[in-house]
Coordinates of C-alpha atoms and ligand atoms in Angstrom, one line a residue:
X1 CA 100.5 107.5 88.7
X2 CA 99.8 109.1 85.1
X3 CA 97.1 111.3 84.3
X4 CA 94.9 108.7 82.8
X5 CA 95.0 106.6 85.9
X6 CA 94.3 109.7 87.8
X7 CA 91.5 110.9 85.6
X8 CA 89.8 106.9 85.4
X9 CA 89.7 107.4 89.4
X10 CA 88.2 110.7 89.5
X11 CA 85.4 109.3 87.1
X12 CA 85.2 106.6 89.2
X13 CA 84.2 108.4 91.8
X14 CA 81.8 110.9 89.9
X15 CA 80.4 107.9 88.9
X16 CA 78.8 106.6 92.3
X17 CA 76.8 109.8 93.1
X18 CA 75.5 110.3 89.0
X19 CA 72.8 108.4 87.6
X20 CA 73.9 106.9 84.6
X21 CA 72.6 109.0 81.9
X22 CA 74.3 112.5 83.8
X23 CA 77.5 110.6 84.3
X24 CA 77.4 109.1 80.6
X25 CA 76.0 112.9 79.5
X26 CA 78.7 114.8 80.8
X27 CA 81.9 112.9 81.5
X28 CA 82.1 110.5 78.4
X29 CA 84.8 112.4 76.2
X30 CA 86.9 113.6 78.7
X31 CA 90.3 113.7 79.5
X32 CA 93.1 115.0 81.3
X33 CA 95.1 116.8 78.5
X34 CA 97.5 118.8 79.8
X35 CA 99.3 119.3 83.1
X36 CA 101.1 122.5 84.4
X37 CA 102.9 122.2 87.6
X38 CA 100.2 122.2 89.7
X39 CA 97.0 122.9 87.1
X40 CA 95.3 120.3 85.7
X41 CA 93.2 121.1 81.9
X42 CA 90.8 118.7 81.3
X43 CA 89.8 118.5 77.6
X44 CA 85.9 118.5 76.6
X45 CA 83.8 117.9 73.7
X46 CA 82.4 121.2 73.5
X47 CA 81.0 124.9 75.0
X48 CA 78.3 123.2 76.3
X49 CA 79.8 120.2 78.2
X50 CA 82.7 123.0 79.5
X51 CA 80.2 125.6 81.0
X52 CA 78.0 122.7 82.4
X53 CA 81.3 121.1 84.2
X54 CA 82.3 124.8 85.5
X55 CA 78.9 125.3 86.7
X56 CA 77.7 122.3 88.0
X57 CA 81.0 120.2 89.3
X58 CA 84.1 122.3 89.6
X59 CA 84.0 121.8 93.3
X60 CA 83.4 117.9 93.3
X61 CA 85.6 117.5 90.5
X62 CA 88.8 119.5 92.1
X63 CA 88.0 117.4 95.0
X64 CA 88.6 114.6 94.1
X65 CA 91.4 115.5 91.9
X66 CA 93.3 116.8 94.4
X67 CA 92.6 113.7 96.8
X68 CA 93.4 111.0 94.2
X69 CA 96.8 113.1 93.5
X70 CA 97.6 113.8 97.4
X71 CA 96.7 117.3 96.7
X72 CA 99.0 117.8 94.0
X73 CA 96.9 119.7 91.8
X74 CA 95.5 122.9 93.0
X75 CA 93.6 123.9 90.1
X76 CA 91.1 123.0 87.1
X77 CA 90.5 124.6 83.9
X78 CA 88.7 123.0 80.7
X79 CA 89.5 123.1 77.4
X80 CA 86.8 121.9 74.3
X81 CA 89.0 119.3 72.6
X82 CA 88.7 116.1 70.8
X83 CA 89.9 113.2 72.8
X84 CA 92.6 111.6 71.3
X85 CA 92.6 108.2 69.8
X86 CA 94.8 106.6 72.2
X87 CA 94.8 107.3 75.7
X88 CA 97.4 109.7 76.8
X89 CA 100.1 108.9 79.5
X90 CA 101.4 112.1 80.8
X91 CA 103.3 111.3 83.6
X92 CA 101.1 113.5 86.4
X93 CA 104.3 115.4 88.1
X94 CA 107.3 115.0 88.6
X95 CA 108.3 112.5 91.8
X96 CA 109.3 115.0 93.8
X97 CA 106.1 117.3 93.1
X98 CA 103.9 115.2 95.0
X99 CA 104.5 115.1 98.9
X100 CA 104.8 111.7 100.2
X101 CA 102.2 111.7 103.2
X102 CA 104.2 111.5 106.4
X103 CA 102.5 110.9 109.1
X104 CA 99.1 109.7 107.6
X105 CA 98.8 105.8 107.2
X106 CA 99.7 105.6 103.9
X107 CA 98.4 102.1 103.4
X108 CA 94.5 101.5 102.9
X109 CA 92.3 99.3 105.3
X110 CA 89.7 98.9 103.2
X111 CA 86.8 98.0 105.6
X112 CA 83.7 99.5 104.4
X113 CA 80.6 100.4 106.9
X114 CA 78.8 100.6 103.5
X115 CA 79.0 97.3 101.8
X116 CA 77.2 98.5 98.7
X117 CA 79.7 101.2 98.2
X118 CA 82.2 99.9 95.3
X119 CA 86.0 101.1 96.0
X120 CA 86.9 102.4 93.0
X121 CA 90.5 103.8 94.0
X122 CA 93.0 103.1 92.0
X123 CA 96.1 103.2 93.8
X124 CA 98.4 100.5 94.3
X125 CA 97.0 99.6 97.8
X126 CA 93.2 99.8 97.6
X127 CA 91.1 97.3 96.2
X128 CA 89.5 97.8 92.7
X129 CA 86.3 97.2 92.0
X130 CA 86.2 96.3 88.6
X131 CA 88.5 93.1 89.6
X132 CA 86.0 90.8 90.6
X133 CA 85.4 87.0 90.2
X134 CA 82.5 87.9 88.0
X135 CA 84.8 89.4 84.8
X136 CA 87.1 86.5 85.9
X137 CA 87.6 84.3 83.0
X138 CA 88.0 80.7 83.9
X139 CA 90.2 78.4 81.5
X140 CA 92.5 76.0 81.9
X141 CA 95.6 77.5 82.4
X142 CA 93.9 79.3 85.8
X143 CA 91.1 76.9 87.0
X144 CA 93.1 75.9 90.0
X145 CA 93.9 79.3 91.0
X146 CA 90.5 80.3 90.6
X147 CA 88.9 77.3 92.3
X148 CA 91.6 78.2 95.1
X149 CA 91.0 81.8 95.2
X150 CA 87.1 80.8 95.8
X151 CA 87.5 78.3 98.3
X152 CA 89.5 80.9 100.5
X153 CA 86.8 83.8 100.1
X154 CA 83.9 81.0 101.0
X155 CA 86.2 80.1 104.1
X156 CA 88.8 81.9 104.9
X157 CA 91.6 81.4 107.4
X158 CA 90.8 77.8 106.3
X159 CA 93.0 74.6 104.5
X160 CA 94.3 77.1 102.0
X161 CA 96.3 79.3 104.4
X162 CA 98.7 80.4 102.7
X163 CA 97.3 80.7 99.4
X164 CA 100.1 81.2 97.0
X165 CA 99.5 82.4 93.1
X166 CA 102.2 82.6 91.1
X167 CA 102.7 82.9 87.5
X168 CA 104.1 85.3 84.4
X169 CA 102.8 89.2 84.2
X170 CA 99.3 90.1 82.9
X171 CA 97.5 86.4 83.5
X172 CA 95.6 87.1 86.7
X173 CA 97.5 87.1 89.4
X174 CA 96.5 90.5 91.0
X175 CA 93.0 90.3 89.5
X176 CA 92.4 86.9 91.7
X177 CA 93.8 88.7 94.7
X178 CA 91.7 91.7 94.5
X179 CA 88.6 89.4 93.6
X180 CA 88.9 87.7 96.9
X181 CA 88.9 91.0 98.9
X182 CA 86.3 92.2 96.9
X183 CA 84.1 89.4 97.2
X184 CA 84.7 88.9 101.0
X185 CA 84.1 92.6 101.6
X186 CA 81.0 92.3 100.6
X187 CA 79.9 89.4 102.2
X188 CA 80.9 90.5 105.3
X189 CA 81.6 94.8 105.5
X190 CA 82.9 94.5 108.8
X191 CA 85.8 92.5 107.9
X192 CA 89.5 94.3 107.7
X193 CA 91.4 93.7 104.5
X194 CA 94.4 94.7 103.3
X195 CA 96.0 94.7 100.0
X196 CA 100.0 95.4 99.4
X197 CA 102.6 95.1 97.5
X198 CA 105.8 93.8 98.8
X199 CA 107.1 97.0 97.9
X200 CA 104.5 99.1 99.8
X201 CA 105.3 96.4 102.6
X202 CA 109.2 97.2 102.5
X203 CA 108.4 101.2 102.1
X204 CA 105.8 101.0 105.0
X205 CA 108.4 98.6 107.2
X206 CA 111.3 101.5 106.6
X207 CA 109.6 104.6 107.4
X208 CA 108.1 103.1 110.1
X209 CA 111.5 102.0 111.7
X210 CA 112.6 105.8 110.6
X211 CA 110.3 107.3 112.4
X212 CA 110.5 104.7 115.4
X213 CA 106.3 103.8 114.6
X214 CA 107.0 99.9 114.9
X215 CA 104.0 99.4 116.8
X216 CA 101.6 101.4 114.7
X217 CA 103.2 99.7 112.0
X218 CA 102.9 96.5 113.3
X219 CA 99.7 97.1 114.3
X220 CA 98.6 97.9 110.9
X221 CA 99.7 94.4 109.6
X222 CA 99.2 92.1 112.6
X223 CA 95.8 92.9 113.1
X224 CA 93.6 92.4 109.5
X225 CA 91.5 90.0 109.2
X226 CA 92.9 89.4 105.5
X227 CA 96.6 89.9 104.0
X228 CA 96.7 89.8 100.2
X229 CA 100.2 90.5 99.5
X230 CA 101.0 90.8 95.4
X231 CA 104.3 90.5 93.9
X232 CA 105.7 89.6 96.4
X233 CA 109.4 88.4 94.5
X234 CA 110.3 92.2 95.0
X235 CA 110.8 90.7 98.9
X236 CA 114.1 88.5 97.7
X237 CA 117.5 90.0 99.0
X238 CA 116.0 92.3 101.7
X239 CA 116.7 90.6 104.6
X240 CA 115.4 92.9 107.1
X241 CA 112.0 93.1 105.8
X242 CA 111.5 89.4 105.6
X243 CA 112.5 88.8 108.8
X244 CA 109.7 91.7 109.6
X245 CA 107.3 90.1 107.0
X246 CA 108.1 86.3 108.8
X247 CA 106.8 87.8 111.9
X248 CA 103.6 89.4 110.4
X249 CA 103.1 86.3 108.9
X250 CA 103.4 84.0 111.7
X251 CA 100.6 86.3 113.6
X252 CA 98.4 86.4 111.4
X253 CA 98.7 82.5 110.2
X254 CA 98.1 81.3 114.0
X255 CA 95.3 83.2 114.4
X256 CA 94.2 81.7 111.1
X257 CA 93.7 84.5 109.4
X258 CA 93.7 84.7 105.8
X259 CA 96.9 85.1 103.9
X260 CA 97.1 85.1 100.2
X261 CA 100.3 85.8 98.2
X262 CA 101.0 86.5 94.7
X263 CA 104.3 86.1 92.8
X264 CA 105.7 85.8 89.2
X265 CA 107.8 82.6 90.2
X266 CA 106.9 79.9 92.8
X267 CA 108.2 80.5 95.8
X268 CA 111.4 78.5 95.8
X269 CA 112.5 79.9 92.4
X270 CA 112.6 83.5 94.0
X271 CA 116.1 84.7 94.2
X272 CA 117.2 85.6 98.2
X273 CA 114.4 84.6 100.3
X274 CA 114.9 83.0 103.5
X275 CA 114.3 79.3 103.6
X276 CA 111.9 79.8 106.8
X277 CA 110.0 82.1 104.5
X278 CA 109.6 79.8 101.3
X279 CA 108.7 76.7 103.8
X280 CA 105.9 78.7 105.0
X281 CA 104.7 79.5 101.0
X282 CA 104.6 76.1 100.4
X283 CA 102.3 75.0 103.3
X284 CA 99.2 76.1 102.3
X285 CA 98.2 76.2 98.8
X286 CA 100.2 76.9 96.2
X287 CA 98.8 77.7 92.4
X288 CA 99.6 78.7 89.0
X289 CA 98.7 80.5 86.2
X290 CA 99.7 80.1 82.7
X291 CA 99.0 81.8 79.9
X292 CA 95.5 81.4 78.3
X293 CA 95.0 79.2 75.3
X294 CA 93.2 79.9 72.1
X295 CA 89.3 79.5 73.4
X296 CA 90.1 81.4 76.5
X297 CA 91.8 84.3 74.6
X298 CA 88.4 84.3 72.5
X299 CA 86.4 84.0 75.7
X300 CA 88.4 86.8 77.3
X301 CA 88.0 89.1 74.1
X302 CA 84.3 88.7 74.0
X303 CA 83.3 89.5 77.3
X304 CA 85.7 92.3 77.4
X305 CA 83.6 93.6 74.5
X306 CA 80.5 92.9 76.1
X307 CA 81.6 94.6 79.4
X308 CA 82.6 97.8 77.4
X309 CA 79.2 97.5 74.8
X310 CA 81.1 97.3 72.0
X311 CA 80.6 94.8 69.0
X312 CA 83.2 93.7 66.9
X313 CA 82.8 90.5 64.7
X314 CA 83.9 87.2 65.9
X315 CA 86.6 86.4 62.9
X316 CA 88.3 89.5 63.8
X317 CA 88.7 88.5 67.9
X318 CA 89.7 85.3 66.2
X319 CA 92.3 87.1 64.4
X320 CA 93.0 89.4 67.7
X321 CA 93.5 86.1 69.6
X322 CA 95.5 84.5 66.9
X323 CA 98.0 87.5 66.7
X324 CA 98.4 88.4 70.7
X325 CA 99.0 85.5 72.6
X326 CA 101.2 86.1 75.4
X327 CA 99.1 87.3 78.1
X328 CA 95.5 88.6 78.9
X329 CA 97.0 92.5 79.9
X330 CA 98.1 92.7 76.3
X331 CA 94.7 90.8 74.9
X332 CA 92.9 94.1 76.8
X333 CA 95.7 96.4 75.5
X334 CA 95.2 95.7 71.7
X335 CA 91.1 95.4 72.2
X336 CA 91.3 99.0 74.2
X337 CA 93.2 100.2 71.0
X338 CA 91.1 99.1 68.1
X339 CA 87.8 100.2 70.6
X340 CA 89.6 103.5 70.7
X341 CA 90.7 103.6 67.2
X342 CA 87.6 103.0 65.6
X343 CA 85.4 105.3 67.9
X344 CA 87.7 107.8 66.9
X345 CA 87.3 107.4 63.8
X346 CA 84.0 106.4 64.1
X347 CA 84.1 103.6 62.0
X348 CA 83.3 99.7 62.3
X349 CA 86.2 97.3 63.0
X350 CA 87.4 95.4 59.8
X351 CA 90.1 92.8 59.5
X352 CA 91.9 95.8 57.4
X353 CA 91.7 98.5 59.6
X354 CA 92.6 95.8 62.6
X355 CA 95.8 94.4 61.2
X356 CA 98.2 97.4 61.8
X357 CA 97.0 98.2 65.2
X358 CA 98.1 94.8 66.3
X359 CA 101.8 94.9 64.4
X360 CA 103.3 95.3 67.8
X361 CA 101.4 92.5 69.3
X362 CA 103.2 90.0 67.2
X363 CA 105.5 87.8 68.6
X364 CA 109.1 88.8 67.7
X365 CA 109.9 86.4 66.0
X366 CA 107.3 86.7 63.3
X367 CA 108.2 90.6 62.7
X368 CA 109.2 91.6 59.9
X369 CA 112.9 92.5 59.3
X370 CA 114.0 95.8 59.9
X371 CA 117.5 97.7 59.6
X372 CA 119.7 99.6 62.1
X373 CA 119.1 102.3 60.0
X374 CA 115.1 102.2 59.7
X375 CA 115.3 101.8 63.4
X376 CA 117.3 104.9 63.5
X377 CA 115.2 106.8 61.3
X378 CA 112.3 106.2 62.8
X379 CA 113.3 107.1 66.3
X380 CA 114.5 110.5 65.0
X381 CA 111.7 110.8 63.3
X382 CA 109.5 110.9 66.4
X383 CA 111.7 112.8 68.6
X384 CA 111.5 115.1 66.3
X385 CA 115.4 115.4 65.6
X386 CA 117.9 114.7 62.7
X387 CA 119.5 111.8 62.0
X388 CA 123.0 113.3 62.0
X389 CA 122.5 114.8 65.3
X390 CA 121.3 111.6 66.3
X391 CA 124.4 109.6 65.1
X392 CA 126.8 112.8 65.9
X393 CA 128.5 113.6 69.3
X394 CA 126.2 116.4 71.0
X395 CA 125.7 114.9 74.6
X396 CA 122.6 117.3 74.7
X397 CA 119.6 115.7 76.7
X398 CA 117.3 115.9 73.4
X399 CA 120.0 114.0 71.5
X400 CA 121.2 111.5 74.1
X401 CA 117.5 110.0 75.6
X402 CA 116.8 109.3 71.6
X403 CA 119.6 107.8 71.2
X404 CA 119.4 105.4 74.2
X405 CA 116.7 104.6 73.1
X406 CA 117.9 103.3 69.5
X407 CA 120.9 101.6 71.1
X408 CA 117.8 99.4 73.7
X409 CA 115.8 98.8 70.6
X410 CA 118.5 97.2 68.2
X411 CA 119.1 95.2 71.7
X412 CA 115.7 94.4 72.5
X413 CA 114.2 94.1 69.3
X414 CA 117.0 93.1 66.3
X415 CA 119.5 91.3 68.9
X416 CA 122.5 93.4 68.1
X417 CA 125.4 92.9 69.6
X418 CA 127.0 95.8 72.2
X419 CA 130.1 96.5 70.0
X420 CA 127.8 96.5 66.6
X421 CA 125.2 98.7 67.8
X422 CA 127.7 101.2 69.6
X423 CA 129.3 101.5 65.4
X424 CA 126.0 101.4 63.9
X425 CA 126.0 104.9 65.9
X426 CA 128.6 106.7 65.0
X427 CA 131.2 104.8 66.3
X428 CA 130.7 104.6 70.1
X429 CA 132.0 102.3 72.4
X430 CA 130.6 99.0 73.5
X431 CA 130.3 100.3 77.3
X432 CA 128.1 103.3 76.3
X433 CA 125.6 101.0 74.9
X434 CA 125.2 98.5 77.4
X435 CA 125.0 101.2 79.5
X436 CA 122.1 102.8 77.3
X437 CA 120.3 99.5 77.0
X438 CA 121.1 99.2 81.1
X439 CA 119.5 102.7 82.0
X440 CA 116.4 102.4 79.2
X441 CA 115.3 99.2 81.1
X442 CA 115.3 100.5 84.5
X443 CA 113.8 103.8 83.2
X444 CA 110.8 101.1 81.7
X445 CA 110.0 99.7 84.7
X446 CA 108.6 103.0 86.0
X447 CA 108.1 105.8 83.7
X448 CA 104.7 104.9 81.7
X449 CA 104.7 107.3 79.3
X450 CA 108.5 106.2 78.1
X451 CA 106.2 102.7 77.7
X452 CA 104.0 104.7 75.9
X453 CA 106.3 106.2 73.8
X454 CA 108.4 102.8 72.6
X455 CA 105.4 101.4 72.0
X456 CA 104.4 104.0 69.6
X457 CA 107.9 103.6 68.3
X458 CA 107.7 100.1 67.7
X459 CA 104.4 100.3 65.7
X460 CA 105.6 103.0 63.5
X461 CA 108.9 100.5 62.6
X462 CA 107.0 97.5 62.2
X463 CA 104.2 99.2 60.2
X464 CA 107.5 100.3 57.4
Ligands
LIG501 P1 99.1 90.1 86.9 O1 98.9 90.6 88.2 O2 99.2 88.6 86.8 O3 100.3 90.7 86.2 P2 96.6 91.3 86.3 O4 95.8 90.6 87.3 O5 97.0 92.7 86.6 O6 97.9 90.4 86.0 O7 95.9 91.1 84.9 C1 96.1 92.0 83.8 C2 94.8 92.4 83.2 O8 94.2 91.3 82.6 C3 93.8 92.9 84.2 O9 93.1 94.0 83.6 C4 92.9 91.7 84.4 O10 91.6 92.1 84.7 C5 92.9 91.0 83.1 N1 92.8 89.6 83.3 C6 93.8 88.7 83.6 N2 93.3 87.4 83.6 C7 92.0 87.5 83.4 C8 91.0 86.5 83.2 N3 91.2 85.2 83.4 N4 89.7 87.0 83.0 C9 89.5 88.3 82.7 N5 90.4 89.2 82.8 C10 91.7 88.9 83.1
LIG502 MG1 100.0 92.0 89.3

C-alpha cells in the first residue's frame, strides 16, 4: 500500500460521518506528504485548515490511519503545503515495518448489518464501493461480461455458476467482480461475501497449514454465500493450493453458491493448472473482455469527468481517446493527470497544454526516436547523478538502481539488444544487463513508486 491509497481510504472513511460541505471544507487539499518511520505529515492548504484538523479531528484522523495501515503509524503532524500536481506514491514503510496480523483473520467477510453503509476499504480483499455497475461502462468489447455479471447478482448460485471473466489488465475485470458483491450486498445485507485474490487465497491457505488452523481456514472459504476470486492465473504451478482451492470449490458449487472468477487468460491458456480445475472453469459461464473501442473510450472519458465534476471539452477527450487506447486503467490515468495538472495550475484544459501530458500514453510504436544516450541523460538527470558515474564502475546503490534502470529502458523501450546495451554502458557484460532488465521487472510488479518514477522518466524522454 502507498501513502496515497492509504490517505484515499482514510478520506473515505471521514467521508461517511461529514456532511458534504465539512468533508469538501476541510479535507479537499490534503495529502500524505511525508512519512517518517512511524509518523505520518499530512500536508494542508493553510494555518487555518491545520489548526482546525488539530482541533477538531486528530483523534478520528489517527484512527483511522493507524487501522487502514495495521497500526503502522503512531503519529500525525500537519504541515501547510501545496499539494502537488501529481499524486505522490511514497511507498508507506518498508515491508517489514508493518506487522503482518497473525492471529486475526486477515481476510474480510464483508457482510454488512448496515446495508446503507458503503465499504470504502481499500485493501486488496474488501469490496470498494466506488466499483459498482452504475460507473460500469457498457460497450461492446464487455457487454457479455456485464450482461453475465448481472444475471449472477439477480440470481445467484444460478446457470452461471461458475462465472468466469477473463481478459488483459485495466478493462474491467475486477471492477465487474466487485460490482456484483456490491450490488448483492445491498440487496440483501445479510448475505456473506468474499473477495480474494488467488494470492490472498495461497497466503491464507499457507499460514493456515503453518499454524495447523485448517479448519478455521476452511471455514472461512467453505461457508460464504459468495466467492469472487480475482486473478486468479497467479494459481498456475502451485499444486497444493489448487488441490485446496478444488475442494473449496466443490463445496461451495454443490451447495450452489455463487462463484465468480476473474483471470487475464481463459482458463485453459493458464500455465500449470490442474485439468480437474480448468474443467470446472469452463462449466459455468465463461466471458471476456476486450479492450474498449473508440465510442466507449469517449463514453468512459465523459462520465469519468462527470463523476469527478470536471468539464473538459469534447475534441480534447476525442484526442484523449485517440492517443490512449490500450485499456480503460490508463484512459483514467491520463484523465486523473490532466484533472490534476490543470487544477494545479488552475487553468482550463486545451489541446496544447493536453498534448505532453499524454506523450507516454502513446503507443510505442508511434514514439518518437530516442538515443541510448538521451536515455542515459535523462535518467541521470533525475536521479540526480552524473553521467560518468552513471556509465563508470562504482557499484554504489545510488549508481547501480539508475543504472538498472537505463539498461530495462533501452530493453523495454528502444529494443536493444543485451550485448549492445551492456557497451552502450561502459562496456559491461551482456549477463549484467539481462540481469538488470530481469530484476527492474520483478521490482515493477510491486514497488509503485518505482512505477511512479519510470513513468516520470519516460515522459521527460519522450517530451525531448
Ligand atoms: P482489471 O481488473 O481488468 O485489471 P480494473 O477492474 O481494475 O481492471 O479496471 C481498471 C480501472 O478502469 C478501474 O478504475 C475501473 O473502474 C475502470 N474501468 C474498467 N472498465 C471500465 C468500464 N467499462 N467502465 C468504467 N470504468 C471501467
Ligand atoms: Mg484486476
Amino acid at each position: 500500500m502507498n501513502t496515497n491509497d492509504l490517505w484515499q481510504a482514510v478520506l473515505g472513511e471521514l467521508e461517511l460521518t461529514l456532511s458534504k460541505a465539512n468533508f469538501t471544507t476541510w479535507f479537499k487539499y490534503t495529502f500524505i506528504s511525508e512519512v517518517d518511520t512511524n509518523a505520518v505529515i499530512v500536508g494542508v492548504p493553510n494555518m487555518f485548515t491545520k489548526a482546525w484538523l488539530e482541533k477538531k479531528y486528530a483523534r478520528e484522523i489517527l484512527r483511522s490511519l493507524q487501522e487502514h495501515s495495521h497500526g503502522a503509524v503512531k503519529q500525525l503532524s500537519y504541515r501547510v503545503e501545496n499539494r502537488p500536481s501529481a499524486p505522490r506514491d511514497i511507498p508507506l514503510f518498508e515491508k517489514e515495518a508493518v506487522p503482518a496480523p497473525q492471529n486475526a483473520a486477515p481476510t474480510q467477510f464483508t457482510s454488512s448489518p448496515l446495508p446503507q453503509q458503503k465499504e470504502i476499504r481499500t485493501g486488496e480483499f474488501s469490496l470498494n464501493g466506488k466499483y459498482c455497475f452504475e460507473t460500469f461502462i457498457v460497450g461492446k468489447q464487455n457487454e457479455l461480461a456485464h450482461a453475465a455479471a448481472q444475471a449472477v447478482s439477480a440470481q445467484p448460485g444460478g446457470v452461471y455458476n461458475p462465472l468466469f471473466i477473463y481478459g488483459g489488465v485495466g478493462l474491467g475485470k475486477t471492477h465487474l467482480l466487485q460490482a456484483i458483491g456490491n450490488d448483492l450486498i445491498h440487496k440483501h445485507p445479510q448475505i456473506k461475501i468474499l473477495y480474494v485474490t488467488s494470492e490472498r487465497f495461497t497466503n491464507d491457505f499457507i499460514s493456515a497449514l503453518r499454524s495447523n488452523r485448517m479448519s478455521e481456514f476452511k471455514n472461512r472459504y467453505r461457508t460464504v454465500d459468495i466467492l469472487l476470486v480475482d486473478d486468479i492465473q497467479f494459481l498456475g504451478g502451485k499444486k497444493e493450493t489448487q488441490e485446496e482451492f478444488f475442494h473449496t470449490f466443490n463445496q461451495l458449487h454443490q451447495n450452489n453458491h455463487q462463484i465468480v472468477i476473474s483471470s487475464d487468460r481463459p482458463p485453459k491458456a493458464i500455465s500449470d493448472l490442474e485439468e480437474r480445475l480448468t474443467s470446472r472453469f469452463e462449466c459455468g459461464m465463461l466471458a471476456d473482455v476486450g479492450s474498449p473501442d473508440f465510442e466507449t473510450r469517449v463514453a468512459i472519458l465523459e462520465t469519468k469527468c462527470r463523476e469527478k465534476m470536471y468539464h473538459i471539452e469534447r475534441d480534447i477527450l476525442h484526442h484523449v481517446a485517440t492517443v490512449v487506447q490500450t485499456n480503460v486503467r490508463e484512459l483514467e490515468g491520463a484523465l486523473n493527470k490532466i484533472i490534476a495538472f490543470h487544477q494545479f495550475k488552475n487553468a482550463k484544459p486545451s489541446i496544447e497544454t493536453v498534448k505532453p501530458i499524454l506523450t507516454s500514453f502513446q503507443p510505442a510504436s508511434s514514439r518518437k526516436n530516442v538515443t541510448p544516450r538521451q536515455l542515459i541523460q535523462t535518467v541521470a538527470l533525475y536521479f540526480d547523478i552524473h553521467m560518468d558515474d552513471l556509465l563508470g564502475q562504482s557499484r554504489q546503490k545510488r549508481l547501480a538502481f539508475p543504472r538498472q534502470i537505463v539498461m530495462y529502458l533501452m530493453r523495454e523501450e528502444m529494443k536493444s539488444s543485451y550485448p549492445s546495451i551492456g557497451s552502450e554502458l561502459g562496456g559491461r557484460d551482456h549477463t549484467t544487463a539481462m540481469h538488470a532488465y530481469d530484476k527492474i521487472t520483478n521490482c515493477l510488479l510491486e514497488d509503485e513508486k518505482l512505477q511512479h518514477d519510470l513513468e516520470l522518466i519516460k515522459q521527460k524522454l519522450y517530451a525531448l
